[in-house]
């Protein structure tokens, strides 16, 4: 089966993001989790600032309480049962640093995802347990490669 792509660009404030801070705020993965769901194969994060940091992508099957860019990643108690996956993209295992930018790629995944909402949407929050300083307002790109179930 052919892989499909989902792309998103997150605007990240030019500031020092503390450890465990959200990077770019809430993501809506429009229609990705519509029944029968998807099989997530690859997560790629492109970072125009080139920070050497670990990223995590927390995926929810229902809309969570919004956490803004640079706020602590502290999901509400009511949202905890809606977390269905949390791929880790740590540096240096999944990171390639270039001169002025970097990319994190986690391939070979086999994660089933399906929304619990009628809309079929999934939701995500990108965050970093290590934190980092974004020296300018940057775009952090998210690419998901997946197969339909």
Short mmCIF file of N, CA and C in Angstrom, two decimals:
data_model
loop_
_atom_site.label_atom_id
_atom_site.label_comp_id
_atom_site.label_asym_id
_atom_site.label_seq_id
_atom_site.Cartn_x
_atom_site.Cartn_y
_atom_site.Cartn_z
N UNK A 1 0.84 -1.18 0.00
CA UNK A 1 0.00 0.00 0.00
C UNK A 1 0.89 1.24 0.00
N UNK A 2 0.51 2.25 -0.75
CA UNK A 2 1.30 3.47 -0.87
C UNK A 2 1.19 4.33 0.38
N UNK A 3 2.30 4.94 0.74
CA UNK A 3 2.30 5.84 1.89
C UNK A 3 1.66 7.16 1.50
N UNK A 4 0.93 7.75 2.44
CA UNK A 4 0.34 9.07 2.27
C UNK A 4 1.07 10.03 3.19
N UNK A 5 0.94 11.34 2.89
CA UNK A 5 1.67 12.36 3.63
C UNK A 5 0.71 13.33 4.32
N UNK A 6 1.09 13.74 5.51
CA UNK A 6 0.42 14.84 6.20
C UNK A 6 1.51 15.82 6.60
N UNK A 7 1.35 17.10 6.21
CA UNK A 7 2.33 18.13 6.53
C UNK A 7 1.70 19.22 7.37
N UNK A 8 2.47 19.76 8.31
CA UNK A 8 2.04 20.91 9.10
C UNK A 8 3.26 21.77 9.39
N UNK A 9 3.04 23.07 9.49
CA UNK A 9 4.10 24.00 9.86
C UNK A 9 3.69 24.69 11.16
N UNK A 10 4.57 24.65 12.14
CA UNK A 10 4.30 25.27 13.43
C UNK A 10 5.15 26.52 13.56
N UNK A 11 4.54 27.62 13.95
CA UNK A 11 5.29 28.84 14.20
C UNK A 11 5.74 28.83 15.65
N UNK A 12 7.04 28.96 15.84
CA UNK A 12 7.63 28.86 17.17
C UNK A 12 8.25 30.21 17.54
N UNK A 13 7.91 30.72 18.70
CA UNK A 13 8.38 32.04 19.15
C UNK A 13 9.88 32.04 19.37
N UNK A 14 10.48 33.20 19.11
CA UNK A 14 11.92 33.39 19.32
C UNK A 14 12.15 33.59 20.81
N UNK A 15 12.39 32.49 21.49
CA UNK A 15 12.60 32.54 22.93
C UNK A 15 13.23 31.23 23.39
N UNK A 16 13.68 31.23 24.61
CA UNK A 16 14.19 30.01 25.22
C UNK A 16 13.00 29.18 25.68
N UNK A 17 12.84 28.01 25.11
CA UNK A 17 11.78 27.09 25.55
C UNK A 17 12.38 26.20 26.64
N UNK A 18 11.79 26.23 27.81
CA UNK A 18 12.28 25.43 28.93
C UNK A 18 12.08 23.95 28.65
N UNK A 19 12.72 23.12 29.44
CA UNK A 19 12.48 21.69 29.35
C UNK A 19 11.00 21.42 29.55
N UNK A 20 10.46 20.49 28.75
CA UNK A 20 9.06 20.08 28.79
C UNK A 20 8.09 21.14 28.26
N UNK A 21 8.59 22.09 27.47
CA UNK A 21 7.73 23.12 26.89
C UNK A 21 7.16 22.65 25.55
N UNK A 22 5.92 23.06 25.28
CA UNK A 22 5.27 22.78 24.01
C UNK A 22 5.93 23.62 22.93
N UNK A 23 6.10 23.03 21.75
CA UNK A 23 6.72 23.70 20.61
C UNK A 23 5.62 23.95 19.57
N UNK A 24 5.13 25.18 19.48
CA UNK A 24 4.19 25.56 18.43
C UNK A 24 2.71 25.42 18.75
N UNK A 25 2.33 24.86 19.87
CA UNK A 25 0.92 24.78 20.24
C UNK A 25 0.21 23.55 19.69
N UNK A 26 -1.12 23.56 19.74
CA UNK A 26 -1.95 22.43 19.36
C UNK A 26 -1.99 22.23 17.85
N UNK A 27 -1.85 20.98 17.43
CA UNK A 27 -1.96 20.59 16.02
C UNK A 27 -3.27 19.83 15.82
N UNK A 28 -3.95 20.12 14.74
CA UNK A 28 -5.11 19.32 14.36
C UNK A 28 -4.73 18.51 13.13
N UNK A 29 -4.84 17.21 13.25
CA UNK A 29 -4.51 16.29 12.16
C UNK A 29 -5.82 15.93 11.47
N UNK A 30 -6.26 16.82 10.59
CA UNK A 30 -7.59 16.78 9.98
C UNK A 30 -7.90 15.46 9.30
N UNK A 31 -8.90 14.73 9.83
CA UNK A 31 -9.41 13.53 9.21
C UNK A 31 -8.51 12.31 9.22
N UNK A 32 -7.32 12.42 9.80
CA UNK A 32 -6.38 11.30 9.75
C UNK A 32 -6.86 10.06 10.49
N UNK A 33 -7.65 10.25 11.52
CA UNK A 33 -8.06 9.11 12.33
C UNK A 33 -9.43 8.57 12.02
N UNK A 34 -10.01 8.97 10.87
CA UNK A 34 -11.34 8.47 10.52
C UNK A 34 -11.31 6.96 10.39
N UNK A 35 -12.36 6.29 10.89
CA UNK A 35 -12.38 4.82 10.80
C UNK A 35 -12.17 4.36 9.37
N UNK A 36 -11.41 3.34 9.16
CA UNK A 36 -10.86 2.42 10.15
C UNK A 36 -9.52 2.85 10.73
N UNK A 37 -9.12 4.10 10.54
CA UNK A 37 -7.88 4.60 11.10
C UNK A 37 -6.70 4.48 10.15
N UNK A 38 -5.53 4.78 10.70
CA UNK A 38 -4.29 4.75 9.91
C UNK A 38 -3.23 3.94 10.64
N UNK A 39 -2.19 3.62 9.92
CA UNK A 39 -1.00 3.01 10.50
C UNK A 39 0.15 4.00 10.28
N UNK A 40 0.61 4.61 11.36
CA UNK A 40 1.69 5.59 11.30
C UNK A 40 3.01 4.88 11.05
N UNK A 41 3.74 5.32 10.03
CA UNK A 41 5.01 4.68 9.65
C UNK A 41 6.23 5.55 9.95
N UNK A 42 6.13 6.87 9.71
CA UNK A 42 7.29 7.76 9.88
C UNK A 42 6.84 9.09 10.46
N UNK A 43 7.64 9.61 11.38
CA UNK A 43 7.46 10.98 11.88
C UNK A 43 8.76 11.72 11.56
N UNK A 44 8.63 12.87 10.91
CA UNK A 44 9.79 13.70 10.58
C UNK A 44 9.54 15.11 11.08
N UNK A 45 10.53 15.68 11.76
CA UNK A 45 10.45 17.06 12.23
C UNK A 45 11.62 17.81 11.64
N UNK A 46 11.32 18.87 10.92
CA UNK A 46 12.38 19.72 10.37
C UNK A 46 12.44 20.99 11.20
N UNK A 47 13.64 21.39 11.54
CA UNK A 47 13.87 22.49 12.47
C UNK A 47 14.84 23.48 11.82
N UNK A 48 14.32 24.64 11.43
CA UNK A 48 15.17 25.61 10.73
C UNK A 48 16.17 26.28 11.66
N UNK A 49 16.04 26.07 12.97
CA UNK A 49 17.01 26.65 13.90
C UNK A 49 18.19 25.72 14.16
N UNK A 50 18.04 24.44 13.82
CA UNK A 50 19.15 23.49 13.96
C UNK A 50 19.49 23.12 15.39
N UNK A 51 18.53 23.22 16.30
CA UNK A 51 18.79 22.87 17.69
C UNK A 51 19.05 21.37 17.85
N UNK A 52 19.94 21.03 18.73
CA UNK A 52 20.18 19.63 19.05
C UNK A 52 19.35 19.33 20.30
N UNK A 53 18.10 18.92 20.07
CA UNK A 53 17.19 18.65 21.17
C UNK A 53 16.39 17.38 20.87
N UNK A 54 15.75 16.87 21.89
CA UNK A 54 14.84 15.74 21.74
C UNK A 54 13.43 16.27 21.58
N UNK A 55 12.71 15.71 20.62
CA UNK A 55 11.30 16.06 20.42
C UNK A 55 10.43 14.87 20.79
N UNK A 56 9.24 15.16 21.26
CA UNK A 56 8.19 14.15 21.45
C UNK A 56 6.92 14.69 20.82
N UNK A 57 6.17 13.81 20.21
CA UNK A 57 4.89 14.17 19.61
C UNK A 57 3.81 13.38 20.33
N UNK A 58 3.02 14.06 21.14
CA UNK A 58 1.93 13.41 21.86
C UNK A 58 0.69 13.48 20.98
N UNK A 59 0.10 12.32 20.69
CA UNK A 59 -1.07 12.25 19.80
C UNK A 59 -2.29 11.85 20.62
N UNK A 60 -3.36 12.62 20.45
CA UNK A 60 -4.61 12.43 21.16
C UNK A 60 -5.69 11.98 20.18
N UNK A 61 -6.63 11.13 20.64
CA UNK A 61 -7.72 10.69 19.78
C UNK A 61 -8.97 11.56 19.92
N UNK A 62 -8.92 12.57 20.77
CA UNK A 62 -10.00 13.55 20.94
C UNK A 62 -9.34 14.88 21.27
N UNK A 63 -10.04 15.98 20.99
CA UNK A 63 -9.44 17.30 21.18
C UNK A 63 -9.07 17.51 22.66
N UNK A 64 -7.79 17.81 22.93
CA UNK A 64 -7.37 18.05 24.31
C UNK A 64 -7.49 19.53 24.67
N UNK A 65 -7.30 19.80 25.93
CA UNK A 65 -7.19 21.19 26.39
C UNK A 65 -5.96 21.78 25.71
N UNK A 66 -6.12 22.95 25.09
CA UNK A 66 -5.02 23.57 24.35
C UNK A 66 -3.90 24.02 25.29
N UNK A 67 -2.67 23.76 24.87
CA UNK A 67 -1.49 24.27 25.56
C UNK A 67 -0.73 25.11 24.54
N UNK A 68 -0.46 26.34 24.86
CA UNK A 68 0.17 27.28 23.92
C UNK A 68 1.66 27.00 23.74
N UNK A 69 2.21 27.56 22.66
CA UNK A 69 3.65 27.51 22.42
C UNK A 69 4.39 28.01 23.64
N UNK A 70 5.44 27.31 24.05
CA UNK A 70 6.34 27.66 25.14
C UNK A 70 5.71 27.51 26.53
N UNK A 71 4.52 26.92 26.62
CA UNK A 71 3.92 26.62 27.92
C UNK A 71 4.31 25.19 28.31
N UNK A 72 4.29 24.86 29.60
CA UNK A 72 4.65 23.50 30.01
C UNK A 72 3.70 22.46 29.43
N UNK A 73 4.24 21.32 29.03
CA UNK A 73 3.43 20.22 28.52
C UNK A 73 2.85 19.49 29.72
N UNK A 74 1.68 19.95 30.14
CA UNK A 74 0.99 19.35 31.28
C UNK A 74 -0.46 19.11 30.87
N UNK A 75 -0.73 17.97 30.23
CA UNK A 75 -2.10 17.70 29.81
C UNK A 75 -3.05 17.69 31.01
N UNK A 76 -4.27 18.13 30.77
CA UNK A 76 -5.30 18.10 31.80
C UNK A 76 -5.59 16.64 32.15
N UNK A 77 -5.99 16.40 33.39
CA UNK A 77 -6.31 15.04 33.82
C UNK A 77 -7.33 14.39 32.89
N UNK A 78 -8.30 15.17 32.43
CA UNK A 78 -9.35 14.63 31.56
C UNK A 78 -8.81 14.20 30.20
N UNK A 79 -7.65 14.69 29.82
CA UNK A 79 -7.06 14.37 28.51
C UNK A 79 -6.16 13.14 28.53
N UNK A 80 -5.77 12.68 29.69
CA UNK A 80 -4.77 11.60 29.78
C UNK A 80 -5.23 10.32 29.10
N UNK A 81 -6.50 9.97 29.23
CA UNK A 81 -6.99 8.74 28.59
C UNK A 81 -7.14 8.87 27.08
N UNK A 82 -6.97 10.09 26.56
CA UNK A 82 -7.06 10.31 25.11
C UNK A 82 -5.70 10.28 24.43
N UNK A 83 -4.62 10.09 25.18
CA UNK A 83 -3.29 9.97 24.59
C UNK A 83 -3.17 8.56 24.01
N UNK A 84 -2.93 8.48 22.69
CA UNK A 84 -2.87 7.17 22.05
C UNK A 84 -1.49 6.83 21.50
N UNK A 85 -0.59 7.79 21.47
CA UNK A 85 0.77 7.51 21.02
C UNK A 85 1.67 8.67 21.41
N UNK A 86 2.96 8.38 21.58
CA UNK A 86 3.91 9.45 21.88
C UNK A 86 5.29 9.08 21.34
N UNK A 87 5.45 9.18 20.02
CA UNK A 87 6.78 8.89 19.45
C UNK A 87 7.84 9.85 19.99
N UNK A 88 9.00 9.29 20.30
CA UNK A 88 10.15 10.06 20.78
C UNK A 88 11.16 10.17 19.66
N UNK A 89 11.64 11.37 19.40
CA UNK A 89 12.67 11.60 18.38
C UNK A 89 13.85 12.25 19.09
N UNK A 90 14.71 11.43 19.68
CA UNK A 90 15.79 11.96 20.48
C UNK A 90 17.01 12.28 19.64
N UNK A 91 17.78 13.24 20.15
CA UNK A 91 19.07 13.57 19.55
C UNK A 91 20.10 12.77 20.33
N UNK A 92 21.04 12.12 19.70
CA UNK A 92 21.35 12.12 18.29
C UNK A 92 20.76 10.95 17.50
N UNK A 93 20.05 10.03 18.15
CA UNK A 93 19.60 8.81 17.48
C UNK A 93 18.82 9.10 16.20
N UNK A 94 17.87 10.04 16.25
CA UNK A 94 17.00 10.29 15.11
C UNK A 94 17.28 11.66 14.46
N UNK A 95 18.36 12.33 14.81
CA UNK A 95 18.60 13.68 14.31
C UNK A 95 19.80 13.74 13.39
N UNK A 96 19.65 14.52 12.32
CA UNK A 96 20.76 14.86 11.43
C UNK A 96 20.89 16.37 11.46
N UNK A 97 22.02 16.88 11.94
CA UNK A 97 22.25 18.32 12.03
C UNK A 97 23.07 18.75 10.82
N UNK A 98 22.58 19.75 10.13
CA UNK A 98 23.28 20.34 9.00
C UNK A 98 23.92 21.64 9.48
N UNK A 99 24.40 22.48 8.58
CA UNK A 99 25.08 23.71 8.97
C UNK A 99 24.18 24.65 9.76
N UNK A 100 22.96 24.91 9.27
CA UNK A 100 22.09 25.88 9.91
C UNK A 100 20.72 25.33 10.28
N UNK A 101 20.50 24.03 10.12
CA UNK A 101 19.19 23.47 10.39
C UNK A 101 19.35 21.98 10.71
N UNK A 102 18.24 21.34 11.00
CA UNK A 102 18.31 19.92 11.34
C UNK A 102 17.00 19.23 11.00
N UNK A 103 17.07 17.91 10.97
CA UNK A 103 15.87 17.11 10.74
C UNK A 103 15.94 15.89 11.66
N UNK A 104 14.80 15.57 12.25
CA UNK A 104 14.64 14.36 13.07
C UNK A 104 13.74 13.42 12.28
N UNK A 105 14.16 12.18 12.08
CA UNK A 105 13.34 11.22 11.34
C UNK A 105 13.26 9.92 12.13
N UNK A 106 12.04 9.52 12.42
CA UNK A 106 11.81 8.21 13.06
C UNK A 106 11.02 7.37 12.08
N UNK A 107 11.67 6.34 11.52
CA UNK A 107 11.08 5.49 10.50
C UNK A 107 10.78 4.10 11.07
N UNK A 108 10.09 3.30 10.28
CA UNK A 108 9.85 1.92 10.65
C UNK A 108 8.84 1.73 11.76
N UNK A 109 8.00 2.72 11.95
CA UNK A 109 6.98 2.62 13.00
C UNK A 109 5.82 1.78 12.50
N UNK A 110 5.06 1.24 13.42
CA UNK A 110 3.90 0.42 13.10
C UNK A 110 2.83 0.70 14.15
N UNK A 111 2.30 1.95 14.13
CA UNK A 111 1.41 2.42 15.18
C UNK A 111 0.01 2.63 14.60
N UNK A 112 -0.97 1.93 15.16
CA UNK A 112 -2.37 2.10 14.75
C UNK A 112 -2.97 3.31 15.44
N UNK A 113 -3.58 4.20 14.66
CA UNK A 113 -4.21 5.40 15.21
C UNK A 113 -5.62 5.53 14.67
N UNK A 114 -6.59 5.81 15.56
CA UNK A 114 -7.96 6.05 15.14
C UNK A 114 -8.58 7.05 16.10
N UNK A 115 -9.34 7.98 15.55
CA UNK A 115 -9.99 9.02 16.34
C UNK A 115 -11.22 8.47 17.04
N UNK A 116 -11.55 9.06 18.18
CA UNK A 116 -12.79 8.73 18.87
C UNK A 116 -13.88 9.76 18.56
N UNK A 117 -13.55 10.71 17.68
CA UNK A 117 -14.50 11.77 17.33
C UNK A 117 -15.15 11.50 15.98
N UNK A 118 -16.38 11.98 15.81
CA UNK A 118 -17.09 11.82 14.54
C UNK A 118 -16.35 12.50 13.39
N UNK A 119 -15.60 13.56 13.69
CA UNK A 119 -14.86 14.29 12.66
C UNK A 119 -13.72 13.46 12.08
N UNK A 120 -13.26 12.47 12.82
CA UNK A 120 -12.10 11.69 12.39
C UNK A 120 -10.77 12.37 12.64
N UNK A 121 -10.79 13.54 13.29
CA UNK A 121 -9.55 14.27 13.55
C UNK A 121 -8.76 13.62 14.67
N UNK A 122 -7.45 13.70 14.56
CA UNK A 122 -6.53 13.42 15.65
C UNK A 122 -5.89 14.75 16.03
N UNK A 123 -5.27 14.81 17.18
CA UNK A 123 -4.67 16.06 17.65
C UNK A 123 -3.28 15.75 18.19
N UNK A 124 -2.40 16.72 18.09
CA UNK A 124 -1.04 16.50 18.56
C UNK A 124 -0.45 17.72 19.21
N UNK A 125 0.53 17.47 20.05
CA UNK A 125 1.35 18.53 20.62
C UNK A 125 2.80 18.08 20.55
N UNK A 126 3.61 18.89 19.91
CA UNK A 126 5.04 18.66 19.84
C UNK A 126 5.66 19.35 21.04
N UNK A 127 6.56 18.66 21.72
CA UNK A 127 7.21 19.26 22.88
C UNK A 127 8.60 18.68 23.03
N UNK A 128 9.38 19.29 23.92
CA UNK A 128 10.76 18.84 24.10
C UNK A 128 11.07 18.67 25.58
N UNK A 129 11.47 17.45 25.98
CA UNK A 129 11.89 17.26 27.37
C UNK A 129 13.21 17.95 27.69
N UNK A 130 13.96 18.32 26.65
CA UNK A 130 15.26 18.97 26.88
C UNK A 130 15.19 20.48 26.73
N UNK A 131 14.21 21.00 25.98
CA UNK A 131 14.12 22.44 25.75
C UNK A 131 15.19 22.93 24.80
N UNK A 132 15.12 24.21 24.48
CA UNK A 132 16.10 24.81 23.58
C UNK A 132 15.74 26.25 23.29
N UNK A 133 16.72 27.02 22.82
CA UNK A 133 16.50 28.43 22.53
C UNK A 133 16.35 28.63 21.03
N UNK A 134 15.20 29.10 20.63
CA UNK A 134 14.95 29.45 19.24
C UNK A 134 15.34 30.92 19.09
N UNK A 135 16.37 31.21 18.30
CA UNK A 135 16.93 32.56 18.24
C UNK A 135 16.12 33.50 17.37
N UNK A 136 15.24 32.99 16.57
CA UNK A 136 14.36 33.80 15.74
C UNK A 136 13.04 33.05 15.63
N UNK A 137 11.98 33.77 15.29
CA UNK A 137 10.72 33.08 15.05
C UNK A 137 10.94 32.15 13.88
N UNK A 138 10.70 30.87 14.10
CA UNK A 138 11.01 29.86 13.09
C UNK A 138 9.79 29.01 12.79
N UNK A 139 9.89 28.32 11.69
CA UNK A 139 8.89 27.31 11.39
C UNK A 139 9.50 25.96 11.67
N UNK A 140 8.77 25.17 12.42
CA UNK A 140 9.15 23.79 12.64
C UNK A 140 8.15 22.97 11.84
N UNK A 141 8.67 22.13 10.96
CA UNK A 141 7.80 21.34 10.09
C UNK A 141 7.57 19.96 10.65
N UNK A 142 6.36 19.48 10.47
CA UNK A 142 6.00 18.12 10.86
C UNK A 142 5.51 17.39 9.63
N UNK A 143 6.08 16.22 9.37
CA UNK A 143 5.65 15.36 8.28
C UNK A 143 5.33 13.99 8.86
N UNK A 144 4.13 13.51 8.58
CA UNK A 144 3.75 12.16 8.96
C UNK A 144 3.55 11.34 7.70
N UNK A 145 4.15 10.17 7.64
CA UNK A 145 3.90 9.23 6.56
C UNK A 145 3.08 8.08 7.15
N UNK A 146 1.98 7.75 6.46
CA UNK A 146 1.07 6.75 7.02
C UNK A 146 0.40 5.96 5.92
N UNK A 147 -0.22 4.87 6.31
CA UNK A 147 -1.04 4.06 5.41
C UNK A 147 -2.45 4.02 5.96
N UNK A 148 -3.42 3.97 5.07
CA UNK A 148 -4.78 3.74 5.50
C UNK A 148 -4.88 2.30 5.97
N UNK A 149 -5.76 2.05 6.92
CA UNK A 149 -5.97 0.68 7.41
C UNK A 149 -6.81 -0.11 6.41
#
